[in-house]
Amino acid sequence: MAAICVFCASSRTLDRRFLDLADQAGREIARRGHTLVSGGGCVGMMGAVADGARAGGGRTVGVIPQALVDLEVADTHSDELVVTVDMASRKTVMIDKSDAFLTLPGGLGTLDELFEVWTTATLAMHRKPIVLVDSEGFYAGLVDWLAGLPDLRFAKQAAIDLLVVVDSVPAALDAIEERLG
């Protein structure tokens, strides 16, 4: 089975539907026998995805910088909690520990993580699947903008094609499993 890294929001002020989506992702990852790799936080969608995975009987690996541990937002219930020196190290560890990447709704941090793994894939630094869950059209504007980049010659179509966009958690796991073969 695979280690699937989930990028998502850690905000404490999100609508319930986003927390439910994260919980669903965690439960589905566990149901399919995969390990969850997350940003190691216990709040927002990040906490919900880890709680969902554990509720489904799955293994969880959290990767969190010391500064966030100091703010007492670490997911201390993780089966494995890796503490890094900074955010850059966190991303490196998350990439190394994961076989695939699933992005749920989120803000700047989520996009930073998505673009890091996507950029490194375009540079052939890894060949791990990258799937974006565009639930309720959350990422529609971004997806439309990205689709126009090849015509403007800011990106090659092959690079754009590395990002698989789906509209549900089950479709995301199906896409990951298909690409992992």
GROMACS .gro file of N, CA and C in nm:
model
  543
    1MET      N    1   0.083  -0.119   0.000
    1MET     CA    2   0.000   0.000   0.000
    1MET      C    3   0.088   0.125   0.000
    2ALA      N    4   0.027   0.237  -0.029
    2ALA     CA    5   0.102   0.360  -0.051
    2ALA      C    6   0.094   0.455   0.069
    3ALA      N    7   0.192   0.543   0.076
    3ALA     CA    8   0.189   0.655   0.170
    3ALA      C    9   0.139   0.775   0.090
    4ILE      N   10   0.022   0.825   0.126
    4ILE     CA   11  -0.041   0.934   0.052
    4ILE      C   12  -0.036   1.061   0.136
    5CYS      N   13   0.029   1.161   0.081
    5CYS     CA   14   0.040   1.290   0.148
    5CYS      C   15  -0.079   1.376   0.111
    6VAL      N   16  -0.145   1.432   0.211
    6VAL     CA   17  -0.258   1.521   0.188
    6VAL      C   18  -0.220   1.662   0.229
    7PHE      N   19  -0.236   1.754   0.133
    7PHE     CA   20  -0.217   1.897   0.159
    7PHE      C   21  -0.357   1.958   0.175
    8CYS      N   22  -0.374   2.038   0.280
    8CYS     CA   23  -0.505   2.102   0.304
    8CYS      C   24  -0.489   2.212   0.408
    9ALA      N   25  -0.598   2.283   0.430
    9ALA     CA   26  -0.598   2.398   0.520
    9ALA      C   27  -0.587   2.357   0.667
   10SER      N   28  -0.526   2.445   0.743
   10SER     CA   29  -0.517   2.422   0.888
   10SER      C   30  -0.594   2.529   0.966
   11SER      N   31  -0.671   2.609   0.898
   11SER     CA   32  -0.749   2.715   0.962
   11SER      C   33  -0.851   2.656   1.059
   12ARG      N   34  -0.870   2.725   1.170
   12ARG     CA   35  -0.967   2.682   1.271
   12ARG      C   36  -1.106   2.739   1.244
   13THR      N   37  -1.122   2.819   1.138
   13THR     CA   38  -1.248   2.891   1.117
   13THR      C   39  -1.320   2.848   0.989
   14LEU      N   40  -1.297   2.728   0.943
   14LEU     CA   41  -1.355   2.680   0.817
   14LEU      C   42  -1.499   2.632   0.835
   15ASP      N   43  -1.574   2.638   0.725
   15ASP     CA   44  -1.707   2.579   0.724
   15ASP      C   45  -1.696   2.428   0.747
   16ARG      N   46  -1.797   2.373   0.808
   16ARG     CA   47  -1.801   2.231   0.841
   16ARG      C   48  -1.781   2.143   0.718
   17ARG      N   49  -1.831   2.186   0.602
   17ARG     CA   50  -1.821   2.102   0.482
   17ARG      C   51  -1.676   2.072   0.444
   18PHE      N   52  -1.585   2.165   0.472
   18PHE     CA   53  -1.444   2.142   0.442
   18PHE      C   54  -1.382   2.043   0.540
   19LEU      N   55  -1.421   2.053   0.665
   19LEU     CA   56  -1.373   1.958   0.766
   19LEU      C   57  -1.426   1.818   0.736
   20ASP      N   58  -1.552   1.811   0.691
   20ASP     CA   59  -1.611   1.682   0.655
   20ASP      C   60  -1.539   1.622   0.534
   21LEU      N   61  -1.503   1.705   0.438
   21LEU     CA   62  -1.429   1.657   0.321
   21LEU      C   63  -1.294   1.598   0.363
   22ALA      N   64  -1.226   1.666   0.453
   22ALA     CA   65  -1.097   1.618   0.503
   22ALA      C   66  -1.114   1.487   0.579
   23ASP      N   67  -1.216   1.478   0.662
   23ASP     CA   68  -1.245   1.355   0.735
   23ASP      C   69  -1.271   1.241   0.636
   24GLN      N   70  -1.349   1.269   0.532
   24GLN     CA   71  -1.377   1.169   0.430
   24GLN      C   72  -1.248   1.121   0.363
   25ALA      N   73  -1.159   1.215   0.333
   25ALA     CA   74  -1.031   1.178   0.270
   25ALA      C   75  -0.950   1.086   0.361
   26GLY      N   76  -0.941   1.120   0.488
   26GLY     CA   77  -0.868   1.036   0.582
   26GLY      C   78  -0.927   0.897   0.593
   27ARG      N   79  -1.058   0.891   0.604
   27ARG     CA   80  -1.126   0.761   0.615
   27ARG      C   81  -1.107   0.677   0.489
   28GLU      N   82  -1.114   0.741   0.372
   28GLU     CA   83  -1.099   0.668   0.245
   28GLU      C   84  -0.956   0.617   0.228
   29ILE      N   85  -0.860   0.698   0.268
   29ILE     CA   86  -0.720   0.654   0.263
   29ILE      C   87  -0.702   0.530   0.350
   30ALA      N   88  -0.757   0.535   0.471
   30ALA     CA   89  -0.746   0.420   0.562
   30ALA      C   90  -0.823   0.300   0.509
   31ARG      N   91  -0.944   0.321   0.458
   31ARG     CA   92  -1.027   0.211   0.409
   31ARG      C   93  -0.956   0.134   0.298
   32ARG      N   94  -0.879   0.207   0.218
   32ARG     CA   95  -0.809   0.143   0.107
   32ARG      C   96  -0.671   0.089   0.148
   33GLY      N   97  -0.639   0.099   0.277
   33GLY     CA   98  -0.517   0.039   0.328
   33GLY      C   99  -0.391   0.122   0.313
   34HIS      N  100  -0.407   0.250   0.285
   34HIS     CA  101  -0.292   0.337   0.267
   34HIS      C  102  -0.255   0.406   0.399
   35THR      N  103  -0.136   0.462   0.403
   35THR     CA  104  -0.090   0.544   0.515
   35THR      C  105  -0.110   0.690   0.479
   36LEU      N  106  -0.153   0.769   0.576
   36LEU     CA  107  -0.167   0.914   0.558
   36LEU      C  108  -0.039   0.983   0.602
   37VAL      N  109   0.013   1.069   0.516
   37VAL     CA  110   0.121   1.161   0.553
   37VAL      C  111   0.057   1.300   0.552
   38SER      N  112   0.073   1.374   0.660
   38SER     CA  113   0.012   1.507   0.667
   38SER      C  114   0.112   1.606   0.725
   39GLY      N  115   0.068   1.730   0.731
   39GLY     CA  116   0.151   1.837   0.784
   39GLY      C  117   0.167   1.835   0.934
   40GLY      N  118   0.113   1.734   0.999
   40GLY     CA  119   0.139   1.714   1.141
   40GLY      C  120   0.063   1.803   1.236
   41GLY      N  121  -0.035   1.876   1.184
   41GLY     CA  122  -0.115   1.963   1.271
   41GLY      C  123  -0.241   1.894   1.318
   42CYS      N  124  -0.296   1.944   1.429
   42CYS     CA  125  -0.418   1.885   1.486
   42CYS      C  126  -0.538   1.977   1.468
   43VAL      N  127  -0.525   2.081   1.388
   43VAL     CA  128  -0.633   2.179   1.372
   43VAL      C  129  -0.679   2.186   1.227
   44GLY      N  130  -0.800   2.237   1.209
   44GLY     CA  131  -0.855   2.257   1.076
   44GLY      C  132  -0.869   2.127   0.999
   45MET      N  133  -0.861   2.138   0.867
   45MET     CA  134  -0.872   2.020   0.782
   45MET      C  135  -0.757   1.924   0.807
   46MET      N  136  -0.640   1.978   0.842
   46MET     CA  137  -0.525   1.893   0.868
   46MET      C  138  -0.553   1.797   0.985
   47GLY      N  139  -0.613   1.850   1.089
   47GLY     CA  140  -0.650   1.765   1.202
   47GLY      C  141  -0.761   1.668   1.165
   48ALA      N  142  -0.857   1.715   1.085
   48ALA     CA  143  -0.971   1.632   1.046
   48ALA      C  144  -0.928   1.515   0.958
   49VAL      N  145  -0.835   1.537   0.867
   49VAL     CA  146  -0.791   1.427   0.780
   49VAL      C  147  -0.718   1.321   0.862
   50ALA      N  148  -0.637   1.363   0.958
   50ALA     CA  149  -0.566   1.267   1.042
   50ALA      C  150  -0.663   1.192   1.134
   51ASP      N  151  -0.757   1.264   1.192
   51ASP     CA  152  -0.857   1.199   1.277
   51ASP      C  153  -0.940   1.099   1.196
   52GLY      N  154  -0.976   1.137   1.073
   52GLY     CA  155  -1.052   1.047   0.987
   52GLY      C  156  -0.975   0.921   0.954
   53ALA      N  157  -0.846   0.937   0.924
   53ALA     CA  158  -0.763   0.820   0.894
   53ALA      C  159  -0.755   0.727   1.015
   54ARG      N  160  -0.734   0.783   1.132
   54ARG     CA  161  -0.726   0.700   1.252
   54ARG      C  162  -0.860   0.634   1.283
   55ALA      N  163  -0.970   0.709   1.264
   55ALA     CA  164  -1.103   0.652   1.287
   55ALA      C  165  -1.129   0.535   1.193
   56GLY      N  166  -1.068   0.539   1.076
   56GLY     CA  167  -1.082   0.430   0.979
   56GLY      C  168  -0.981   0.319   0.999
   57GLY      N  169  -0.900   0.329   1.103
   57GLY     CA  170  -0.801   0.226   1.132
   57GLY      C  171  -0.670   0.242   1.058
   58GLY      N  172  -0.646   0.360   1.000
   58GLY     CA  173  -0.525   0.383   0.922
   58GLY      C  174  -0.408   0.432   1.004
   59ARG      N  175  -0.292   0.423   0.943
   59ARG     CA  176  -0.167   0.472   1.003
   59ARG      C  177  -0.147   0.616   0.961
   60THR      N  178  -0.100   0.700   1.054
   60THR     CA  179  -0.077   0.841   1.024
   60THR      C  180   0.066   0.882   1.056
   61VAL      N  181   0.121   0.960   0.964
   61VAL     CA  182   0.255   1.018   0.981
   61VAL      C  183   0.238   1.169   0.969
   62GLY      N  184   0.277   1.241   1.073
   62GLY     CA  185   0.271   1.386   1.071
   62GLY      C  186   0.411   1.444   1.061
   63VAL      N  187   0.424   1.549   0.982
   63VAL     CA  188   0.553   1.617   0.966
   63VAL      C  189   0.530   1.764   0.995
   64ILE      N  190   0.596   1.814   1.098
   64ILE     CA  191   0.565   1.949   1.145
   64ILE      C  192   0.692   2.022   1.189
   65PRO      N  193   0.704   2.150   1.158
   65PRO     CA  194   0.821   2.225   1.206
   65PRO      C  195   0.810   2.256   1.356
   66GLN      N  196   0.926   2.268   1.419
   66GLN     CA  197   0.931   2.292   1.563
   66GLN      C  198   0.850   2.416   1.603
   67ALA      N  199   0.851   2.518   1.521
   67ALA     CA  200   0.777   2.641   1.554
   67ALA      C  201   0.629   2.614   1.575
   68LEU      N  202   0.572   2.521   1.498
   68LEU     CA  203   0.430   2.488   1.515
   68LEU      C  204   0.409   2.394   1.634
   69VAL      N  205   0.507   2.311   1.664
   69VAL     CA  206   0.501   2.230   1.786
   69VAL      C  207   0.496   2.324   1.906
   70ASP      N  208   0.578   2.429   1.901
   70ASP     CA  209   0.583   2.526   2.011
   70ASP      C  210   0.449   2.599   2.030
   71LEU      N  211   0.371   2.611   1.922
   71LEU     CA  212   0.238   2.674   1.930
   71LEU      C  213   0.131   2.575   1.977
   72GLU      N  214   0.172   2.452   2.007
   72GLU     CA  215   0.086   2.346   2.058
   72GLU      C  216  -0.023   2.307   1.958
   73VAL      N  217   0.014   2.299   1.829
   73VAL     CA  218  -0.081   2.253   1.728
   73VAL      C  219  -0.037   2.121   1.665
   74ALA      N  220   0.059   2.052   1.726
   74ALA     CA  221   0.107   1.925   1.673
   74ALA      C  222   0.005   1.814   1.697
   75ASP      N  223  -0.007   1.725   1.599
   75ASP     CA  224  -0.094   1.608   1.609
   75ASP      C  225  -0.020   1.501   1.688
   76THR      N  226  -0.028   1.511   1.819
   76THR     CA  227   0.046   1.420   1.906
   76THR      C  228  -0.009   1.277   1.904
   77HIS      N  229  -0.122   1.256   1.837
   77HIS     CA  230  -0.179   1.122   1.824
   77HIS      C  231  -0.128   1.049   1.700
   78SER      N  232  -0.043   1.115   1.621
   78SER     CA  233   0.014   1.050   1.502
   78SER      C  234   0.089   0.924   1.541
   79ASP      N  235   0.084   0.825   1.453
   79ASP     CA  236   0.163   0.705   1.476
   79ASP      C  237   0.312   0.737   1.469
   80GLU      N  238   0.344   0.835   1.385
   80GLU     CA  239   0.482   0.883   1.373
   80GLU      C  240   0.474   1.035   1.356
   81LEU      N  241   0.541   1.108   1.441
   81LEU     CA  242   0.545   1.254   1.431
   81LEU      C  243   0.690   1.296   1.410
   82VAL      N  244   0.716   1.353   1.293
   82VAL     CA  245   0.850   1.398   1.258
   82VAL      C  246   0.854   1.549   1.277
   83VAL      N  247   0.947   1.596   1.359
   83VAL     CA  248   0.961   1.739   1.384
   83VAL      C  249   1.082   1.789   1.306
   84THR      N  250   1.058   1.892   1.222
   84THR     CA  251   1.165   1.948   1.139
   84THR      C  252   1.205   2.086   1.191
   85VAL      N  253   1.315   2.138   1.138
   85VAL     CA  254   1.363   2.268   1.184
   85VAL      C  255   1.285   2.384   1.123
   86ASP      N  256   1.229   2.364   1.003
   86ASP     CA  257   1.156   2.474   0.939
   86ASP      C  258   1.059   2.420   0.834
   87MET      N  259   0.986   2.510   0.769
   87MET     CA  260   0.885   2.471   0.671
   87MET      C  261   0.948   2.406   0.548
   88ALA      N  262   1.064   2.455   0.504
   88ALA     CA  263   1.130   2.397   0.387
   88ALA      C  264   1.168   2.252   0.414
   89SER      N  265   1.222   2.226   0.531
   89SER     CA  266   1.257   2.088   0.569
   89SER      C  267   1.133   2.001   0.578
   90ARG      N  268   1.026   2.059   0.627
   90ARG     CA  269   0.899   1.986   0.637
   90ARG      C  270   0.857   1.935   0.500
   91LYS      N  271   0.859   2.023   0.399
   91LYS     CA  272   0.818   1.982   0.264
   91LYS      C  273   0.909   1.872   0.210
   92THR      N  274   1.038   1.884   0.234
   92THR     CA  275   1.132   1.782   0.187
   92THR      C  276   1.101   1.647   0.249
   93VAL      N  277   1.076   1.643   0.378
   93VAL     CA  278   1.045   1.518   0.446
   93VAL      C  279   0.912   1.461   0.396
   94MET      N  280   0.813   1.548   0.378
   94MET     CA  281   0.683   1.502   0.330
   94MET      C  282   0.695   1.440   0.191
   95ILE      N  283   0.773   1.502   0.105
   95ILE     CA  284   0.794   1.449  -0.030
   95ILE      C  285   0.865   1.314  -0.022
   96ASP      N  286   0.970   1.306   0.060
   96ASP     CA  287   1.046   1.182   0.072
   96ASP      C  288   0.964   1.067   0.128
   97LYS      N  289   0.875   1.095   0.222
   97LYS     CA  290   0.797   0.991   0.289
   97LYS      C  291   0.673   0.948   0.211
   98SER      N  292   0.642   1.016   0.101
   98SER     CA  293   0.516   0.993   0.031
   98SER      C  294   0.536   0.928  -0.105
   99ASP      N  295   0.434   0.850  -0.143
   99ASP     CA  296   0.430   0.787  -0.275
   99ASP      C  297   0.339   0.863  -0.371
  100ALA      N  298   0.251   0.948  -0.316
  100ALA     CA  299   0.155   1.024  -0.396
  100ALA      C  300   0.107   1.143  -0.315
  101PHE      N  301   0.047   1.240  -0.386
  101PHE     CA  302   0.003   1.364  -0.322
  101PHE      C  303  -0.141   1.395  -0.360
  102LEU      N  304  -0.220   1.428  -0.260
  102LEU     CA  305  -0.361   1.462  -0.279
  102LEU      C  306  -0.381   1.600  -0.216
  103THR      N  307  -0.432   1.693  -0.295
  103THR     CA  308  -0.454   1.829  -0.244
  103THR      C  309  -0.603   1.856  -0.232
  104LEU      N  310  -0.643   1.895  -0.111
  104LEU     CA  311  -0.780   1.936  -0.080
  104LEU      C  312  -0.784   2.088  -0.077
  105PRO      N  313  -0.902   2.148  -0.058
  105PRO     CA  314  -0.907   2.294  -0.047
  105PRO      C  315  -0.813   2.348   0.060
  106GLY      N  316  -0.755   2.462   0.030
  106GLY     CA  317  -0.664   2.527   0.124
  106GLY      C  318  -0.623   2.663   0.073
  107GLY      N  319  -0.537   2.726   0.147
  107GLY     CA  320  -0.491   2.860   0.114
  107GLY      C  321  -0.348   2.862   0.065
  108LEU      N  322  -0.274   2.963   0.107
  108LEU     CA  323  -0.139   2.982   0.057
  108LEU      C  324  -0.045   2.867   0.089
  109GLY      N  325  -0.050   2.816   0.210
  109GLY     CA  326   0.037   2.705   0.247
  109GLY      C  327   0.008   2.581   0.165
  110THR      N  328  -0.119   2.553   0.144
  110THR     CA  329  -0.159   2.438   0.065
  110THR      C  330  -0.109   2.452  -0.078
  111LEU      N  331  -0.127   2.571  -0.135
  111LEU     CA  332  -0.080   2.595  -0.272
  111LEU      C  333   0.072   2.587  -0.281
  112ASP      N  334   0.142   2.636  -0.180
  112ASP     CA  335   0.287   2.626  -0.177
  112ASP      C  336   0.331   2.480  -0.184
  113GLU      N  337   0.266   2.396  -0.104
  113GLU     CA  338   0.301   2.254  -0.103
  113GLU      C  339   0.269   2.189  -0.237
  114LEU      N  340   0.150   2.217  -0.291
  114LEU     CA  341   0.112   2.162  -0.421
  114LEU      C  342   0.212   2.201  -0.528
  115PHE      N  343   0.244   2.330  -0.536
  115PHE     CA  344   0.334   2.376  -0.642
  115PHE      C  345   0.476   2.323  -0.624
  116GLU      N  346   0.519   2.301  -0.502
  116GLU     CA  347   0.651   2.241  -0.478
  116GLU      C  348   0.659   2.101  -0.536
  117VAL      N  349   0.559   2.016  -0.502
  117VAL     CA  350   0.565   1.879  -0.553
  117VAL      C  351   0.541   1.874  -0.703
  118TRP      N  352   0.460   1.963  -0.753
  118TRP     CA  353   0.433   1.966  -0.897
  118TRP      C  354   0.557   2.014  -0.973
  119THR      N  355   0.621   2.118  -0.924
  119THR     CA  356   0.743   2.169  -0.989
  119THR      C  357   0.853   2.063  -0.989
  120THR      N  358   0.873   1.997  -0.877
  120THR     CA  359   0.978   1.895  -0.872
  120THR      C  360   0.944   1.777  -0.963
  121ALA      N  361   0.817   1.749  -0.982
  121ALA     CA  362   0.777   1.644  -1.077
  121ALA      C  363   0.807   1.687  -1.221
  122THR      N  364   0.783   1.813  -1.253
  122THR     CA  365   0.810   1.860  -1.389
  122THR      C  366   0.959   1.857  -1.420
  123LEU      N  367   1.041   1.864  -1.315
  123LEU     CA  368   1.186   1.857  -1.331
  123LEU      C  369   1.239   1.714  -1.322
  124ALA      N  370   1.146   1.618  -1.320
  124ALA     CA  371   1.178   1.475  -1.313
  124ALA      C  372   1.255   1.438  -1.186
  125MET      N  373   1.232   1.513  -1.079
  125MET     CA  374   1.294   1.480  -0.951
  125MET      C  375   1.216   1.370  -0.879
  126HIS      N  376   1.094   1.346  -0.922
  126HIS     CA  377   1.014   1.232  -0.875
  126HIS      C  378   0.906   1.206  -0.979
  127ARG      N  379   0.845   1.089  -0.969
  127ARG     CA  380   0.738   1.051  -1.061
  127ARG      C  381   0.614   1.009  -0.982
  128LYS      N  382   0.588   1.080  -0.875
  128LYS     CA  383   0.477   1.047  -0.787
  128LYS      C  384   0.349   1.118  -0.834
  129PRO      N  385   0.236   1.047  -0.829
  129PRO     CA  386   0.110   1.109  -0.871
  129PRO      C  387   0.073   1.231  -0.787
  130ILE      N  388   0.013   1.329  -0.856
  130ILE     CA  389  -0.031   1.453  -0.791
  130ILE      C  390  -0.176   1.475  -0.832
  131VAL      N  391  -0.267   1.475  -0.734
  131VAL     CA  392  -0.409   1.487  -0.762
  131VAL      C  393  -0.467   1.603  -0.682
  132LEU      N  394  -0.545   1.683  -0.750
  132LEU     CA  395  -0.613   1.799  -0.690
  132LEU      C  396  -0.762   1.770  -0.683
  133VAL      N  397  -0.820   1.780  -0.564
  133VAL     CA  398  -0.964   1.761  -0.548
  133VAL      C  399  -1.029   1.898  -0.557
  134ASP      N  400  -1.099   1.920  -0.669
  134ASP     CA  401  -1.168   2.047  -0.693
  134ASP      C  402  -1.314   2.034  -0.650
  135SER      N  403  -1.333   2.011  -0.522
  135SER     CA  404  -1.466   1.995  -0.465
  135SER      C  405  -1.544   2.126  -0.473
  136GLU      N  406  -1.665   2.119  -0.523
  136GLU     CA  407  -1.754   2.235  -0.533
  136GLU      C  408  -1.694   2.348  -0.618
  137GLY      N  409  -1.601   2.316  -0.706
  137GLY     CA  410  -1.539   2.418  -0.790
  137GLY      C  411  -1.444   2.509  -0.714
  138PHE      N  412  -1.396   2.464  -0.597
  138PHE     CA  413  -1.307   2.545  -0.514
  138PHE      C  414  -1.187   2.598  -0.592
  139TYR      N  415  -1.128   2.513  -0.675
  139TYR     CA  416  -1.009   2.550  -0.750
  139TYR      C  417  -1.037   2.585  -0.896
  140ALA      N  418  -1.163   2.605  -0.934
  140ALA     CA  419  -1.200   2.625  -1.075
  140ALA      C  420  -1.123   2.740  -1.140
  141GLY      N  421  -1.111   2.853  -1.073
  141GLY     CA  422  -1.039   2.967  -1.129
  141GLY      C  423  -0.892   2.935  -1.151
  142LEU      N  424  -0.832   2.868  -1.056
  142LEU     CA  425  -0.691   2.828  -1.069
  142LEU      C  426  -0.673   2.729  -1.183
  143VAL      N  427  -0.761   2.629  -1.190
  143VAL     CA  428  -0.751   2.527  -1.294
  143VAL      C  429  -0.767   2.591  -1.432
  144ASP      N  430  -0.859   2.685  -1.446
  144ASP     CA  431  -0.877   2.755  -1.574
  144ASP      C  432  -0.751   2.833  -1.611
  145TRP      N  433  -0.693   2.902  -1.516
  145TRP     CA  434  -0.572   2.980  -1.541
  145TRP      C  435  -0.457   2.888  -1.583
  146LEU      N  436  -0.441   2.778  -1.510
  146LEU     CA  437  -0.335   2.683  -1.543
  146LEU      C  438  -0.351   2.626  -1.683
  147ALA      N  439  -0.475   2.599  -1.723
  147ALA     CA  440  -0.501   2.542  -1.855
  147ALA      C  441  -0.456   2.635  -1.968
  148GLY      N  442  -0.452   2.764  -1.941
  148GLY     CA  443  -0.410   2.860  -2.043
  148GLY      C  444  -0.260   2.881  -2.053
  149LEU      N  445  -0.183   2.830  -1.960
  149LEU     CA  446  -0.039   2.852  -1.960
  149LEU      C  447   0.034   2.796  -2.082
  150PRO      N  448   0.000   2.677  -2.130
  150PRO     CA  449   0.071   2.627  -2.249
  150PRO      C  450   0.052   2.716  -2.373
  151ASP      N  451  -0.068   2.768  -2.393
  151ASP     CA  452  -0.092   2.857  -2.509
  151ASP      C  453  -0.006   2.983  -2.501
  152LEU      N  454   0.020   3.028  -2.380
  152LEU     CA  455   0.102   3.147  -2.361
  152LEU      C  456   0.251   3.113  -2.352
  153ARG      N  457   0.283   2.984  -2.357
  153ARG     CA  458   0.419   2.932  -2.351
  153ARG      C  459   0.488   2.953  -2.216
  154PHE      N  460   0.406   2.960  -2.111
  154PHE     CA  461   0.461   2.969  -1.975
  154PHE      C  462   0.479   2.831  -1.913
  155ALA      N  463   0.420   2.729  -1.975
  155ALA     CA  464   0.435   2.591  -1.928
  155ALA      C  465   0.408   2.498  -2.046
  156LYS      N  466   0.470   2.383  -2.040
  156LYS     CA  467   0.444   2.282  -2.142
  156LYS      C  468   0.319   2.203  -2.104
  157GLN      N  469   0.246   2.158  -2.203
  157GLN     CA  470   0.125   2.081  -2.176
  157GLN      C  471   0.158   1.956  -2.094
  158ALA      N  472   0.274   1.896  -2.118
  158ALA     CA  473   0.314   1.777  -2.042
  158ALA      C  474   0.326   1.809  -1.892
  159ALA      N  475   0.369   1.929  -1.860
  159ALA     CA  476   0.378   1.969  -1.719
  159ALA      C  477   0.239   1.986  -1.659
  160ILE      N  478   0.151   2.050  -1.733
  160ILE     CA  479   0.014   2.070  -1.686
  160ILE      C  480  -0.054   1.934  -1.665
  161ASP      N  481  -0.027   1.841  -1.755
  161ASP     CA  482  -0.089   1.709  -1.748
  161ASP      C  483  -0.045   1.626  -1.628
  162LEU      N  484   0.063   1.664  -1.562
  162LEU     CA  485   0.106   1.592  -1.442
  162LEU      C  486   0.010   1.611  -1.325
  163LEU      N  487  -0.069   1.718  -1.329
  163LEU     CA  488  -0.168   1.744  -1.224
  163LEU      C  489  -0.301   1.687  -1.269
  164VAL      N  490  -0.351   1.590  -1.193
  164VAL     CA  491  -0.481   1.530  -1.222
  164VAL      C  492  -0.585   1.603  -1.137
  165VAL      N  493  -0.688   1.654  -1.202
  165VAL     CA  494  -0.793   1.727  -1.132
  165VAL      C  495  -0.921   1.644  -1.132
  166VAL      N  496  -0.975   1.620  -1.013
  166VAL     CA  497  -1.098   1.544  -0.995
  166VAL      C  498  -1.191   1.622  -0.904
  167ASP      N  499  -1.315   1.574  -0.891
  167ASP     CA  500  -1.410   1.650  -0.810
  167ASP      C  501  -1.452   1.580  -0.681
  168SER      N  502  -1.390   1.465  -0.651
  168SER     CA  503  -1.429   1.394  -0.529
  168SER      C  504  -1.311   1.316  -0.471
  169VAL      N  505  -1.324   1.283  -0.345
  169VAL     CA  506  -1.220   1.204  -0.277
  169VAL      C  507  -1.209   1.063  -0.337
  170PRO      N  508  -1.319   0.990  -0.358
  170PRO     CA  509  -1.303   0.857  -0.419
  170PRO      C  510  -1.234   0.863  -0.556
  171ALA      N  511  -1.269   0.963  -0.638
  171ALA     CA  512  -1.204   0.978  -0.769
  171ALA      C  513  -1.055   1.007  -0.752
  172ALA      N  514  -1.019   1.082  -0.649
  172ALA     CA  515  -0.878   1.113  -0.623
  172ALA      C  516  -0.800   0.986  -0.589
  173LEU      N  517  -0.857   0.904  -0.501
  173LEU     CA  518  -0.789   0.779  -0.464
  173LEU      C  519  -0.783   0.683  -0.582
  174ASP      N  520  -0.889   0.679  -0.662
  174ASP     CA  521  -0.887   0.596  -0.783
  174ASP      C  522  -0.773   0.640  -0.875
  175ALA      N  523  -0.759   0.771  -0.895
  175ALA     CA  524  -0.654   0.824  -0.984
  175ALA      C  525  -0.515   0.791  -0.929
  176ILE      N  526  -0.497   0.805  -0.800
  176ILE     CA  527  -0.368   0.773  -0.738
  176ILE      C  528  -0.336   0.627  -0.756
  177GLU      N  529  -0.431   0.540  -0.721
  177GLU     CA  530  -0.407   0.396  -0.731
  177GLU      C  531  -0.381   0.352  -0.874
  178GLU      N  532  -0.451   0.412  -0.969
  178GLU     CA  533  -0.429   0.379  -1.110
  178GLU      C  534  -0.288   0.415  -1.152
  179ARG      N  535  -0.239   0.531  -1.106
  179ARG     CA  536  -0.105   0.577  -1.146
  179ARG      C  537   0.006   0.504  -1.071
  180LEU      N  538  -0.024   0.454  -0.954
  180LEU     CA  539   0.076   0.377  -0.880
  180LEU      C  540   0.086   0.234  -0.933
  181GLY      N  541  -0.020   0.192  -1.003
  181GLY     CA  542  -0.023   0.062  -1.069
  181GLY      C  543  -0.013  -0.052  -0.976
   0.00000   0.00000   0.00000
